[in-house]
Coordinates of C-alpha atoms in Angstrom, one line a residue:
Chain A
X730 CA -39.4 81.8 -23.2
X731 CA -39.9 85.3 -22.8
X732 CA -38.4 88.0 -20.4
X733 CA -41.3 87.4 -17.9
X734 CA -40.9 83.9 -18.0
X735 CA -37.5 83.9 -17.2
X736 CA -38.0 86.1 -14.2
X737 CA -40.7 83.4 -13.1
X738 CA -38.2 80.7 -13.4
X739 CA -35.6 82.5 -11.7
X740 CA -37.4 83.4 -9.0
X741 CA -38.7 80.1 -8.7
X742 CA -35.2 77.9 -8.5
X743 CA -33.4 80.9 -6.8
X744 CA -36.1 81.2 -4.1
X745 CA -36.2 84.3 -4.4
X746 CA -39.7 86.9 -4.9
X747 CA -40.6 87.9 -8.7
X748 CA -39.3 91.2 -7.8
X749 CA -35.9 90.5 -6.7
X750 CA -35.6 88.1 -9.8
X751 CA -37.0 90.8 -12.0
X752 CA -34.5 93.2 -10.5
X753 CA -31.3 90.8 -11.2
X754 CA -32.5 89.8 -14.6
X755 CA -32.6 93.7 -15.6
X756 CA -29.0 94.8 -13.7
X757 CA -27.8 91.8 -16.1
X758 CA -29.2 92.7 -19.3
X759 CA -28.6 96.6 -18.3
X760 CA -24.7 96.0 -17.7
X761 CA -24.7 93.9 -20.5
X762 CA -26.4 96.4 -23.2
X763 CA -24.1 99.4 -21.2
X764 CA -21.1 97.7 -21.8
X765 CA -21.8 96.9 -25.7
X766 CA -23.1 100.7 -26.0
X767 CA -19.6 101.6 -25.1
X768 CA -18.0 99.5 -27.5
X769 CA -16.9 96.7 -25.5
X770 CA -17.0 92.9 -25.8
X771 CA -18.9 91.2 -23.3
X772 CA -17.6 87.3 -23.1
X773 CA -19.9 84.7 -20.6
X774 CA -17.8 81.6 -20.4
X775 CA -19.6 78.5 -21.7
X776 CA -22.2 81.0 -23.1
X777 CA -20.7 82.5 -26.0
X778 CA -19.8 86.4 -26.9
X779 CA -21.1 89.2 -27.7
X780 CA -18.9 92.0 -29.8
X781 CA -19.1 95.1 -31.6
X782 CA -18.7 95.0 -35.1
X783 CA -18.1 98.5 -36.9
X784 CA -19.4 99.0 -40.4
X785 CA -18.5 101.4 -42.7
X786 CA -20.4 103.6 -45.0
X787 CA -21.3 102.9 -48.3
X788 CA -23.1 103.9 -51.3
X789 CA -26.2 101.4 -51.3
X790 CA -29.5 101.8 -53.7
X791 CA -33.1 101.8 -52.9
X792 CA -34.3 98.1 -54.0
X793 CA -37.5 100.0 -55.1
X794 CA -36.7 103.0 -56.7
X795 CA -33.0 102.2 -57.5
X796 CA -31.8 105.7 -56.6
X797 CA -28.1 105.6 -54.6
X798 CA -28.2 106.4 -51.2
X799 CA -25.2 106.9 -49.0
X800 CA -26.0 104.3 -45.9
X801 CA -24.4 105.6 -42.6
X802 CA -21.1 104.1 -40.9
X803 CA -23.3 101.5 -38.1
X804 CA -22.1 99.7 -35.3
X805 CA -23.6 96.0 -35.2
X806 CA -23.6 94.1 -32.1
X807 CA -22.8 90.1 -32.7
X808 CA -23.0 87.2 -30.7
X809 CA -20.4 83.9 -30.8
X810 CA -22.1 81.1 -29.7
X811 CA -19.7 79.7 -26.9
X812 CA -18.5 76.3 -26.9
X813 CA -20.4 74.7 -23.9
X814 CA -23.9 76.2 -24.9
X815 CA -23.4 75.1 -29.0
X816 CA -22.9 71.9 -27.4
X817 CA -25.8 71.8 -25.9
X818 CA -27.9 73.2 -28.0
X819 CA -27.3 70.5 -30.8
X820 CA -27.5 67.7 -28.4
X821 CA -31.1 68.7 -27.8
X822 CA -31.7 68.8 -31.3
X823 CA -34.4 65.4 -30.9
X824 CA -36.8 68.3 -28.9
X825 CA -38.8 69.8 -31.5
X826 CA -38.3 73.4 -32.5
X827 CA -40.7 75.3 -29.6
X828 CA -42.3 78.9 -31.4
X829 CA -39.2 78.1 -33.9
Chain B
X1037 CA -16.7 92.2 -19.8
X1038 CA -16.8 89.6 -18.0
X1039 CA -18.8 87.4 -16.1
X1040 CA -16.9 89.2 -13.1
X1041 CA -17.8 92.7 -14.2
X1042 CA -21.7 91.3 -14.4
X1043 CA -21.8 90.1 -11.4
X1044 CA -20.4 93.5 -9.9
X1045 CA -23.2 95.1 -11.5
X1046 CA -26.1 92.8 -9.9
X1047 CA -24.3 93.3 -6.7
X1048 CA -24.5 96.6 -6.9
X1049 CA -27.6 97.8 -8.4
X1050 CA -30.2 95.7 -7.3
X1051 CA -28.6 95.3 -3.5
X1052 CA -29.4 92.9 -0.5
X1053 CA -27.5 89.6 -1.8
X1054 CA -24.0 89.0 -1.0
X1055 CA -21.5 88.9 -3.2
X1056 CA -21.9 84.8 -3.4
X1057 CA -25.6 85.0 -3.8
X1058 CA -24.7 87.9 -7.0
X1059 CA -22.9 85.3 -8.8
X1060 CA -25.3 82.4 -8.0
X1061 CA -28.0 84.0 -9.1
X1062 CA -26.0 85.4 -12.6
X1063 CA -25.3 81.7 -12.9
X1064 CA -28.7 80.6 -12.6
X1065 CA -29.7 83.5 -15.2
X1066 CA -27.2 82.0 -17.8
X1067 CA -27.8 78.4 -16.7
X1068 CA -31.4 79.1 -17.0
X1069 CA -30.9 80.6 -20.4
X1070 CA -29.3 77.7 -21.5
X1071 CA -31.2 75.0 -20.3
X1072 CA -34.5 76.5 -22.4
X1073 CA -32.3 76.9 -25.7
X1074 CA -31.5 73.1 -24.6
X1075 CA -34.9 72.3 -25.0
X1076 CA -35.3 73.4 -28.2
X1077 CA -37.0 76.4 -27.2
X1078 CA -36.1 80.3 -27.9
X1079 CA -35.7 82.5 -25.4
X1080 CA -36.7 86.1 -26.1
X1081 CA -35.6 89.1 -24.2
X1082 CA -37.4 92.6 -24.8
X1083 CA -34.9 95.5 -25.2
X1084 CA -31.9 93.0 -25.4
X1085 CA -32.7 90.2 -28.3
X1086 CA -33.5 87.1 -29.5
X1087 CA -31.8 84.1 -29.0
X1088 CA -33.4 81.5 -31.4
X1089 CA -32.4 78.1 -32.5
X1090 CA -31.5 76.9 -36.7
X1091 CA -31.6 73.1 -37.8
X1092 CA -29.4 72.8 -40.8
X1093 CA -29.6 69.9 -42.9
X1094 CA -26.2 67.8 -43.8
X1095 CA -24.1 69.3 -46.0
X1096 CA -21.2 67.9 -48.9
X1097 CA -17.9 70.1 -47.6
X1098 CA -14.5 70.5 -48.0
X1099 CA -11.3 70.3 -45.3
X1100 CA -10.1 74.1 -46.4
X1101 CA -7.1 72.8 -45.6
X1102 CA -6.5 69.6 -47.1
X1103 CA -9.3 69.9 -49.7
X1104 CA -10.9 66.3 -48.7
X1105 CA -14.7 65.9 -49.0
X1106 CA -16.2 65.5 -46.3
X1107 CA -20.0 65.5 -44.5
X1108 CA -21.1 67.9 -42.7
X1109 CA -23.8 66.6 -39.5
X1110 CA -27.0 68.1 -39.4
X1111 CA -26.7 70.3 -36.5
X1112 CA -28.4 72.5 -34.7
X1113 CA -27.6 75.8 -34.1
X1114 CA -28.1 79.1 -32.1
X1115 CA -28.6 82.7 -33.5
X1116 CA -29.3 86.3 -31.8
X1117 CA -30.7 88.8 -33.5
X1118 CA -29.9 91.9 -31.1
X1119 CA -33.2 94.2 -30.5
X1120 CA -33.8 97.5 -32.5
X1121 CA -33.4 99.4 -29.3
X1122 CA -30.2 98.0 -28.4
X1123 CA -29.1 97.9 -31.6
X1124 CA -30.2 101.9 -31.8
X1125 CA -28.3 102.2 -28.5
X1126 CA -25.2 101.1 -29.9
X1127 CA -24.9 104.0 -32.6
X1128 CA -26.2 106.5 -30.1
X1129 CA -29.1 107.5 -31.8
X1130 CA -33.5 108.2 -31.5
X1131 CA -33.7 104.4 -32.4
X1132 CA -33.4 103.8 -28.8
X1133 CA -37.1 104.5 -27.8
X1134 CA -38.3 102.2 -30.5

């Protein structure tokens, strides 16, 4: 399922035009990615979490060339996989994998 | 965040839904979500990330705890792999227009 295709199918069961879906999809997504971008966790209940992990520096080599390069302090941002939706994710594990 | 805070945000910003309908229709975005990864099929969202789906084979392991062997059920699990750009957007750099 793509982006598209889940504005489709929310517009469909929410009655509600493509637009509007398309509109609620992206104030989701937008909050969600604002919220990460400022460091915070995000946590959907029965969905799982999403945190920010900080990384420090480090000295790290090219795998080519084998020269050391410093690699920058990064933020990562991780998702937990919440209880509810692990559940059912592995009980539909007799659907095969779809575009796995 | 919360649930709470997203719903605030839909409410909000796209505007003409009550407060009720907001949260009905951030359910129905999750629920949605969930039902498709329920399926067995991965749900990719441009700008935001990838949630895609693992089988893992049983595995021979070990209570930490008590040391016992135990089995491990094949299982099947979910991953996301969070988007360049909002992973650029996190460190506040020029990786955010890719």
């Amino acid at each position: 399922m793509t982006r598209s295709e889940l504005v489709e199918a929310v517009a469909a069961r929410g009655e509600i035009t493509r637009q509007r879906a398309e509109a609620v999809v992206d104030a989701i997504l937008a909050a969600m990615s604002e919220a990460m971008q400022r460091g915070e966790s995000i946590e959907v209940r029965g969905f799982g979490s999403f945190t920010i992990r900080p990384y420090k520096s480090y000295q790290g080599r090219n795998p080519k060339t084998g020269a050391s390069v410093e690699v920058q302090a990064k933020r990562v941002p991780f998702f937990r996989v919440g209880k509810e939706l692990r559940e059912i994710v592995n009980a539909g594990r007799h659907h095969p994998l779809v575009d796995p | 965040m919360t649930k709470v805070h997203i719903v605030k945000a839909v409410y909000s910003r796209v505007g003409g839904f009550s407060k009720e309908e907001s949260a009905a229709l951030v359910d129905l975005v999750f629920d949605t979500i969930k039902e498709t990864l329920g399926r067995g099929e991965r749900v990719k969202l441009t700008g935001f990330g990838n949630f895609a789906l693992r089988d893992k084979q049983a595995r021979r392991g070990r209570n930490p705890r008590t040391g016992e062997e135990i089995t491990i059920d094949p299982r099947r699990v979910l991953v996301w792999k969070p988007s360049a750009r909002l992973r650029g957007e996190v460190n506040d750099d020029e990786a955010s227009d890719t």
